[in-house]
């Protein structure tokens, strides 16, 4: 019996898979979109090399990982009857992490976040009916709370169906949570809601650059259209991954929903910009909160232009609502469960920004080693780990 994980080639998914492999002994069943086992393994290596050296990765691949070649949005993931039956029979628990983060595309968010979640729920339903399911863990987002301002949000008070949503991403993730609760009422369920996930508190390297680009643009401005005392709820990816793995593996978690956030410990805009300026050697910006609407309009106009300026404006347009809401998400549940709070963004923000700029906002990924045996794909194809 194994843990079925979706989103293993994504940013947060890589932390979850690496945490399960290095800290636990369960075999893993991973759904990867690829045309062959070799392509799937190479995609997985691109994701996990942030956490593992290749010899360790290859050893886990041989001994504890089975890859299913499938598409989240296809019926039964596009698997044949026998392979789908093997997946159902082999699944002891589920961590559903895959999602579309494309906040501009309603079509893509609905396809991946709704239809894809439904396919995973149906797999869980079949496993529960066949032999019982230990746990279903669903990775959501604090954005399900909708449009808020100047609030501290508790987990059980986050969803308000009368409240408007920021974007299609937030809307579809809210409905996904609803589907899990309605369709798996007899399964032990855990919902994880990360806030703004940005960087790793232990090292400067990252493979996710969208939010870093947005912060890079803001850090170059001499005047910021933000309130200096407003808080930004930013949490490092290593804390998010650790929390999901640890709580998923507990026999009896204390709660059904967890905010993976910085909560009331979130830092203010002034604290963050002063920290960056001090480490970077530049002057801290001035603040002009009243210019927010004019700035947002300018960003909207620039986002339709080409070049680096247009790309930066497009990112700011997407993330702007999440930077100005001055809303934080209470994290006392996860802090009590883990016995530790997340690192503050200011403690690792500058190394993250420096690494990203030095590498032109691209991770210097290592290719699949030329000397690695191509037979590794054959070894894992058709094999059920046990």
CSV table of C-alpha atoms in Angstrom, one decimal:
chain,number,residue,atom,x,y,z
A,1,UNK,CA,0.0,0.0,0.0
A,2,UNK,CA,1.3,3.5,-0.9
A,3,UNK,CA,0.6,7.2,-0.9
A,4,UNK,CA,-0.8,8.5,-4.1
A,5,UNK,CA,0.5,12.0,-4.8
A,6,UNK,CA,-0.5,14.5,-7.6
A,7,UNK,CA,1.6,17.5,-8.5
A,8,UNK,CA,4.9,15.9,-7.8
A,9,UNK,CA,6.6,17.8,-10.6
A,10,UNK,CA,5.4,21.2,-9.2
A,11,UNK,CA,7.0,23.5,-6.7
A,12,UNK,CA,5.2,22.6,-3.5
A,13,UNK,CA,4.7,19.0,-4.7
A,14,UNK,CA,8.5,18.6,-4.9
A,15,UNK,CA,8.8,19.5,-1.2
A,16,UNK,CA,6.0,17.0,-0.3
A,17,UNK,CA,7.6,14.1,-2.3
A,18,UNK,CA,11.1,14.8,-1.1
A,19,UNK,CA,9.8,15.0,2.5
A,20,UNK,CA,8.0,11.7,2.2
A,21,UNK,CA,11.0,10.0,0.6
A,22,UNK,CA,13.6,11.2,3.1
A,23,UNK,CA,11.6,11.2,6.3
A,24,UNK,CA,9.3,8.2,5.9
A,25,UNK,CA,9.3,4.7,4.4
A,26,UNK,CA,6.0,4.6,2.5
A,27,UNK,CA,6.2,3.8,-1.3
A,28,UNK,CA,4.8,6.5,-3.5
A,29,UNK,CA,2.5,6.4,-6.5
A,30,UNK,CA,3.0,9.5,-8.6
A,31,UNK,CA,0.8,10.7,-11.5
A,32,UNK,CA,3.0,12.4,-14.1
A,33,UNK,CA,1.9,13.8,-17.5
A,34,UNK,CA,4.4,12.3,-20.0
A,35,UNK,CA,4.5,10.1,-23.1
A,36,UNK,CA,7.0,7.6,-21.7
A,37,UNK,CA,8.5,6.5,-18.4
A,38,UNK,CA,11.8,8.0,-19.3
A,39,UNK,CA,10.2,11.4,-20.0
A,40,UNK,CA,8.3,11.2,-16.7
A,41,UNK,CA,11.4,10.4,-14.8
A,42,UNK,CA,13.3,13.3,-16.3
A,43,UNK,CA,10.4,15.6,-15.4
A,44,UNK,CA,10.5,14.3,-11.9
A,45,UNK,CA,14.3,14.8,-11.7
A,46,UNK,CA,13.9,18.4,-12.8
A,47,UNK,CA,11.6,18.9,-9.9
A,48,UNK,CA,13.4,16.9,-7.2
A,49,UNK,CA,17.0,18.0,-7.9
A,50,UNK,CA,16.3,21.0,-5.7
A,51,UNK,CA,16.2,18.5,-2.8
A,52,UNK,CA,18.1,15.4,-3.8
A,53,UNK,CA,21.4,14.4,-5.6
A,54,UNK,CA,20.9,12.2,-8.6
A,55,UNK,CA,22.2,8.9,-7.0
A,56,UNK,CA,19.8,9.3,-4.1
A,57,UNK,CA,17.0,10.2,-6.5
A,58,UNK,CA,17.7,7.2,-8.7
A,59,UNK,CA,17.8,4.9,-5.7
A,60,UNK,CA,14.3,6.1,-4.5
A,61,UNK,CA,13.1,5.8,-8.1
A,62,UNK,CA,14.1,2.1,-8.2
A,63,UNK,CA,13.0,1.2,-4.7
A,64,UNK,CA,10.0,3.2,-3.6
A,65,UNK,CA,8.4,5.1,-6.6
A,66,UNK,CA,6.0,4.0,-9.2
A,67,UNK,CA,5.0,6.5,-11.9
A,68,UNK,CA,1.6,6.4,-13.6
A,69,UNK,CA,1.6,8.1,-17.0
A,70,UNK,CA,-1.6,10.1,-16.9
A,71,UNK,CA,-3.5,13.4,-17.2
A,72,UNK,CA,-5.3,14.8,-14.2
A,73,UNK,CA,-8.1,16.1,-16.4
A,74,UNK,CA,-8.8,12.9,-18.3
A,75,UNK,CA,-11.4,10.3,-17.2
A,76,UNK,CA,-9.5,7.9,-14.8
A,77,UNK,CA,-6.4,9.9,-15.7
A,78,UNK,CA,-6.4,8.3,-19.1
A,79,UNK,CA,-5.2,5.0,-17.6
A,80,UNK,CA,-6.3,1.6,-18.9
A,81,UNK,CA,-8.7,-0.6,-16.8
A,82,UNK,CA,-5.9,-2.8,-15.4
A,83,UNK,CA,-3.6,0.0,-14.5
A,84,UNK,CA,-6.4,2.1,-12.9
A,85,UNK,CA,-7.4,-1.0,-10.8
A,86,UNK,CA,-3.8,-1.4,-9.7
A,87,UNK,CA,-3.8,2.3,-8.6
A,88,UNK,CA,-7.0,1.9,-6.7
A,89,UNK,CA,-5.8,-1.3,-5.0
A,90,UNK,CA,-2.4,0.1,-4.1
A,91,UNK,CA,-3.5,3.5,-2.7
A,92,UNK,CA,-3.5,3.7,1.1
A,93,UNK,CA,-3.8,7.5,1.3
A,94,UNK,CA,-3.9,10.5,-1.1
A,95,UNK,CA,-2.2,13.9,-1.2
A,96,UNK,CA,-3.8,16.0,-3.9
A,97,UNK,CA,-1.4,18.9,-4.6
A,98,UNK,CA,-1.7,19.4,-8.4
A,99,UNK,CA,-3.4,22.7,-9.4
A,100,UNK,CA,-3.5,25.3,-12.1
A,101,UNK,CA,-2.1,28.6,-10.7
A,102,UNK,CA,-3.1,30.5,-13.9
A,103,UNK,CA,-5.1,33.2,-12.3
A,104,UNK,CA,-5.9,34.7,-15.7
A,105,UNK,CA,-7.5,31.6,-17.3
A,106,UNK,CA,-10.9,30.6,-16.1
A,107,UNK,CA,-10.9,27.7,-18.5
A,108,UNK,CA,-7.7,26.2,-17.3
A,109,UNK,CA,-8.6,26.7,-13.6
A,110,UNK,CA,-11.9,25.0,-14.1
A,111,UNK,CA,-10.4,22.1,-16.0
A,112,UNK,CA,-7.5,21.4,-13.6
A,113,UNK,CA,-8.8,22.6,-10.3
A,114,UNK,CA,-12.4,21.3,-10.6
A,115,UNK,CA,-12.4,18.4,-13.1
A,116,UNK,CA,-9.0,17.3,-12.0
A,117,UNK,CA,-9.9,17.4,-8.3
A,118,UNK,CA,-13.1,15.4,-9.1
A,119,UNK,CA,-11.0,12.7,-10.8
A,120,UNK,CA,-8.8,12.4,-7.7
A,121,UNK,CA,-11.8,12.3,-5.4
A,122,UNK,CA,-13.3,9.5,-7.5
A,123,UNK,CA,-10.1,7.5,-7.1
A,124,UNK,CA,-10.3,8.1,-3.4
A,125,UNK,CA,-13.9,7.1,-3.4
A,126,UNK,CA,-13.1,3.8,-5.2
A,127,UNK,CA,-10.2,3.1,-2.8
A,128,UNK,CA,-12.4,3.8,0.2
A,129,UNK,CA,-15.1,1.4,-1.1
A,130,UNK,CA,-12.6,-1.3,-2.0
A,131,UNK,CA,-10.4,-1.5,1.1
A,132,UNK,CA,-10.6,1.8,3.1
A,133,UNK,CA,-8.6,4.9,2.8
A,134,UNK,CA,-6.3,6.1,5.6
A,135,UNK,CA,-6.5,9.8,4.7
A,136,UNK,CA,-7.3,12.3,2.0
A,137,UNK,CA,-5.1,15.4,2.1
A,138,UNK,CA,-6.1,18.3,-0.1
A,139,UNK,CA,-3.8,21.3,-0.8
A,140,UNK,CA,-5.9,24.4,-1.2
A,141,UNK,CA,-5.1,28.1,-0.6
A,142,UNK,CA,-6.0,30.9,1.8
A,143,UNK,CA,-7.4,32.7,-1.2
A,144,UNK,CA,-10.7,30.7,-0.7
A,145,UNK,CA,-11.5,33.4,1.9
A,146,UNK,CA,-12.3,35.8,-0.9
A,147,UNK,CA,-11.9,39.5,-0.9
A,148,UNK,CA,-11.0,40.7,2.6
A,149,UNK,CA,-9.4,43.8,4.1
A,150,UNK,CA,-7.7,44.4,7.5
A,151,UNK,CA,-8.6,41.0,9.0
A,152,UNK,CA,-7.1,38.0,10.8
A,153,UNK,CA,-8.9,35.0,9.3
A,154,UNK,CA,-9.5,31.8,11.3
A,155,UNK,CA,-9.7,28.4,9.4
A,156,UNK,CA,-13.3,27.7,10.1
A,157,UNK,CA,-14.5,31.2,9.3
A,158,UNK,CA,-12.6,31.5,6.0
A,159,UNK,CA,-15.2,30.4,3.5
A,160,UNK,CA,-18.1,32.8,3.0
A,161,UNK,CA,-20.2,31.9,-0.1
A,162,UNK,CA,-21.7,35.4,-0.2
A,163,UNK,CA,-18.2,37.0,-0.6
A,164,UNK,CA,-16.6,37.7,-4.0
A,165,UNK,CA,-13.4,36.0,-5.1
A,166,UNK,CA,-10.3,37.6,-6.3
A,167,UNK,CA,-9.9,35.4,-9.4
A,168,UNK,CA,-10.8,32.0,-11.1
A,169,UNK,CA,-8.0,30.3,-9.1
A,170,UNK,CA,-9.5,31.3,-5.8
A,171,UNK,CA,-13.0,30.4,-6.9
A,172,UNK,CA,-12.2,27.0,-8.2
A,173,UNK,CA,-10.1,26.1,-5.2
A,174,UNK,CA,-13.0,27.0,-2.9
A,175,UNK,CA,-15.3,24.7,-4.9
A,176,UNK,CA,-12.7,22.0,-4.8
A,177,UNK,CA,-12.8,22.1,-1.0
A,178,UNK,CA,-16.6,21.8,-1.1
A,179,UNK,CA,-16.4,18.8,-3.4
A,180,UNK,CA,-14.0,17.0,-1.0
A,181,UNK,CA,-16.3,17.5,2.0
A,182,UNK,CA,-19.4,16.5,0.1
A,183,UNK,CA,-18.1,13.5,-1.8
A,184,UNK,CA,-15.8,12.0,0.9
A,185,UNK,CA,-17.9,12.4,4.1
A,186,UNK,CA,-16.7,9.0,5.5
A,187,UNK,CA,-13.0,9.5,4.8
A,188,UNK,CA,-10.5,11.1,7.2
A,189,UNK,CA,-9.8,14.4,5.5
A,190,UNK,CA,-7.2,17.2,5.9
A,191,UNK,CA,-7.3,20.5,4.0
A,192,UNK,CA,-4.1,22.6,3.8
A,193,UNK,CA,-4.3,26.3,2.9
A,194,UNK,CA,-0.9,27.9,2.2
A,195,UNK,CA,-0.7,31.7,2.0
A,196,UNK,CA,1.9,33.4,-0.3
A,197,UNK,CA,4.6,30.7,-0.7
A,198,UNK,CA,7.9,32.3,-1.5
A,199,UNK,CA,11.3,30.8,-1.3
A,200,UNK,CA,13.0,28.5,1.1
A,201,UNK,CA,14.2,29.6,4.5
A,202,UNK,CA,17.2,27.2,4.4
A,203,UNK,CA,18.8,28.2,1.1
A,204,UNK,CA,18.5,30.8,-1.7
A,205,UNK,CA,17.7,28.4,-4.5
A,206,UNK,CA,14.2,28.2,-5.9
A,207,UNK,CA,12.5,26.8,-9.0
A,208,UNK,CA,9.4,29.1,-8.7
A,209,UNK,CA,10.0,32.7,-9.8
A,210,UNK,CA,6.7,34.4,-10.5
A,211,UNK,CA,6.3,36.0,-7.1
A,212,UNK,CA,10.0,36.7,-6.9
A,213,UNK,CA,9.8,38.6,-10.2
A,214,UNK,CA,6.9,40.7,-8.8
A,215,UNK,CA,8.9,41.5,-5.6
A,216,UNK,CA,12.0,42.2,-7.7
A,217,UNK,CA,10.0,44.9,-9.7
A,218,UNK,CA,8.7,46.4,-6.4
A,219,UNK,CA,12.1,46.4,-4.8
A,220,UNK,CA,13.4,48.7,-7.6
A,221,UNK,CA,10.7,51.4,-7.1
A,222,UNK,CA,11.7,54.5,-5.1
A,223,UNK,CA,8.1,55.1,-4.1
A,224,UNK,CA,5.8,52.2,-3.2
A,225,UNK,CA,2.0,52.6,-3.6
A,226,UNK,CA,1.5,50.5,-0.4
A,227,UNK,CA,0.8,51.3,3.2
A,228,UNK,CA,4.1,50.8,5.2
A,229,UNK,CA,2.3,49.2,8.2
A,230,UNK,CA,0.2,46.7,6.2
A,231,UNK,CA,1.2,43.1,6.6
A,232,UNK,CA,2.1,40.5,4.0
A,233,UNK,CA,1.4,36.9,4.9
A,234,UNK,CA,4.4,35.1,3.3
A,235,UNK,CA,5.5,31.6,4.2
A,236,UNK,CA,8.6,29.6,3.0
A,237,UNK,CA,8.0,26.5,0.9
A,238,UNK,CA,10.1,24.3,3.3
A,239,UNK,CA,7.7,25.0,6.1
A,240,UNK,CA,4.6,24.3,3.9
A,241,UNK,CA,6.1,21.0,2.7
A,242,UNK,CA,7.1,19.9,6.2
A,243,UNK,CA,3.6,20.7,7.6
A,244,UNK,CA,1.8,18.8,4.9
A,245,UNK,CA,4.0,15.7,5.2
A,246,UNK,CA,4.0,15.6,9.0
A,247,UNK,CA,0.3,16.1,9.5
A,248,UNK,CA,-0.7,13.7,6.6
A,249,UNK,CA,1.4,11.0,8.3
A,250,UNK,CA,-0.1,11.6,11.8
A,251,UNK,CA,-2.6,9.0,13.0
A,252,UNK,CA,-5.0,11.6,14.3
A,253,UNK,CA,-4.3,15.2,13.4
A,254,UNK,CA,-5.9,17.7,15.8
A,255,UNK,CA,-7.9,19.6,13.1
A,256,UNK,CA,-9.4,19.1,9.7
A,257,UNK,CA,-8.2,22.5,8.2
A,258,UNK,CA,-4.8,24.2,8.6
A,259,UNK,CA,-3.6,27.6,7.5
A,260,UNK,CA,0.0,27.2,6.4
A,261,UNK,CA,0.9,30.9,6.9
A,262,UNK,CA,2.8,33.4,8.9
A,263,UNK,CA,-0.4,34.5,10.7
A,264,UNK,CA,-0.1,37.4,13.1
A,265,UNK,CA,3.7,37.0,12.9
A,266,UNK,CA,3.6,38.3,9.3
A,267,UNK,CA,5.9,41.3,8.7
A,268,UNK,CA,4.9,44.7,7.5
A,269,UNK,CA,5.9,46.2,4.1
A,270,UNK,CA,8.3,48.6,5.9
A,271,UNK,CA,10.0,45.7,7.8
A,272,UNK,CA,10.5,43.9,4.5
A,273,UNK,CA,11.7,46.8,2.4
A,274,UNK,CA,14.0,48.0,5.2
A,275,UNK,CA,15.5,44.5,5.5
A,276,UNK,CA,16.1,44.3,1.8
A,277,UNK,CA,17.6,47.7,1.5
A,278,UNK,CA,19.9,47.1,4.4
A,279,UNK,CA,21.3,43.8,2.9
A,280,UNK,CA,21.2,45.0,-0.7
A,281,UNK,CA,22.9,48.4,0.0
A,282,UNK,CA,20.2,50.6,-1.5
A,283,UNK,CA,17.9,53.2,-0.1
A,284,UNK,CA,14.6,52.1,1.4
A,285,UNK,CA,11.6,53.4,-0.6
A,286,UNK,CA,9.2,56.0,0.4
A,287,UNK,CA,5.5,55.1,0.7
A,288,UNK,CA,2.5,56.7,-1.0
A,289,UNK,CA,-0.6,54.6,-0.2
A,290,UNK,CA,-3.0,57.0,-1.9
A,291,UNK,CA,-1.4,56.2,-5.3
A,292,UNK,CA,-2.6,52.6,-5.3
A,293,UNK,CA,-5.4,53.0,-7.8
A,294,UNK,CA,-3.4,55.0,-10.2
A,295,UNK,CA,-0.5,52.5,-9.9
A,296,UNK,CA,-2.9,49.5,-10.5
A,297,UNK,CA,-4.2,51.3,-13.7
A,298,UNK,CA,-0.7,51.9,-14.9
A,299,UNK,CA,0.3,48.2,-14.3
A,300,UNK,CA,-2.8,47.2,-16.2
A,301,UNK,CA,-1.8,49.3,-19.2
A,302,UNK,CA,1.8,48.2,-19.1
A,303,UNK,CA,0.8,44.5,-18.9
A,304,UNK,CA,-0.4,44.7,-22.5
A,305,UNK,CA,3.1,45.8,-23.7
A,306,UNK,CA,5.9,43.5,-24.7
A,307,UNK,CA,9.4,43.1,-23.3
A,308,UNK,CA,10.6,42.7,-19.7
A,309,UNK,CA,8.6,45.6,-18.5
A,310,UNK,CA,5.4,44.1,-19.9
A,311,UNK,CA,6.1,40.7,-18.3
A,312,UNK,CA,6.9,42.3,-15.0
A,313,UNK,CA,3.6,44.3,-15.1
A,314,UNK,CA,1.6,41.2,-16.0
A,315,UNK,CA,2.9,39.5,-12.9
A,316,UNK,CA,2.2,42.5,-10.7
A,317,UNK,CA,-1.3,42.7,-12.1
A,318,UNK,CA,-2.0,39.1,-11.1
A,319,UNK,CA,-0.5,39.3,-7.6
A,320,UNK,CA,-1.5,42.9,-6.8
A,321,UNK,CA,-4.7,42.1,-4.9
A,322,UNK,CA,-2.7,39.7,-2.7
A,323,UNK,CA,-0.2,42.4,-1.8
A,324,UNK,CA,-2.7,45.1,-0.7
A,325,UNK,CA,-5.3,43.2,1.3
A,326,UNK,CA,-3.6,43.6,4.7
A,327,UNK,CA,-5.1,40.3,5.7
A,328,UNK,CA,-3.3,37.5,7.6
A,329,UNK,CA,-4.4,34.0,8.3
A,330,UNK,CA,-4.2,32.6,11.8
A,331,UNK,CA,-1.6,29.8,11.9
A,332,UNK,CA,-1.9,28.8,15.6
A,333,UNK,CA,-3.2,25.3,14.6
A,334,UNK,CA,-0.1,24.4,12.5
A,335,UNK,CA,2.3,26.0,14.9
A,336,UNK,CA,0.9,24.0,17.8
A,337,UNK,CA,0.9,20.8,15.7
A,338,UNK,CA,4.5,21.2,14.5
A,339,UNK,CA,5.9,22.9,17.6
A,340,UNK,CA,7.5,25.6,15.5
A,341,UNK,CA,6.6,28.8,13.6
A,342,UNK,CA,7.7,29.5,10.0
A,343,UNK,CA,10.8,31.6,9.4
A,344,UNK,CA,10.2,35.3,8.8
A,345,UNK,CA,10.6,36.3,5.1
A,346,UNK,CA,13.1,39.0,6.0
A,347,UNK,CA,15.6,36.4,7.1
A,348,UNK,CA,16.0,34.9,3.6
A,349,UNK,CA,14.4,37.4,1.2
A,350,UNK,CA,17.6,39.1,0.0
A,351,UNK,CA,19.5,35.8,-0.7
A,352,UNK,CA,16.5,34.6,-2.6
A,353,UNK,CA,16.3,37.8,-4.7
A,354,UNK,CA,20.0,37.8,-5.4
A,355,UNK,CA,20.0,34.2,-6.5
A,356,UNK,CA,17.0,34.9,-8.8
A,357,UNK,CA,18.5,37.9,-10.4
A,358,UNK,CA,21.9,36.3,-10.9
A,359,UNK,CA,20.3,33.4,-12.7
A,360,UNK,CA,17.9,35.5,-14.7
A,361,UNK,CA,14.9,34.1,-12.9
A,362,UNK,CA,15.7,30.6,-14.1
A,363,UNK,CA,16.8,27.6,-12.1
A,364,UNK,CA,20.1,26.2,-13.3
A,365,UNK,CA,18.7,22.7,-13.7
A,366,UNK,CA,21.0,19.7,-14.3
A,367,UNK,CA,20.0,17.5,-17.2
A,368,UNK,CA,19.5,13.7,-16.8
A,369,UNK,CA,23.1,12.3,-16.5
A,370,UNK,CA,24.4,10.9,-19.7
A,371,UNK,CA,25.8,7.9,-17.9
A,372,UNK,CA,22.6,7.0,-16.1
A,373,UNK,CA,21.2,3.7,-17.3
A,374,UNK,CA,18.2,4.2,-19.6
A,375,UNK,CA,17.0,0.9,-18.3
A,376,UNK,CA,15.7,2.7,-15.2
A,377,UNK,CA,12.5,3.4,-17.0
A,378,UNK,CA,12.0,-0.2,-17.8
A,379,UNK,CA,12.6,-1.2,-14.2
A,380,UNK,CA,9.8,1.0,-12.9
A,381,UNK,CA,7.4,0.5,-15.8
A,382,UNK,CA,4.6,-1.9,-14.8
A,383,UNK,CA,6.0,-2.4,-11.3
A,384,UNK,CA,3.9,-2.0,-8.2
A,385,UNK,CA,6.0,-1.1,-5.2
A,386,UNK,CA,5.1,-2.7,-2.0
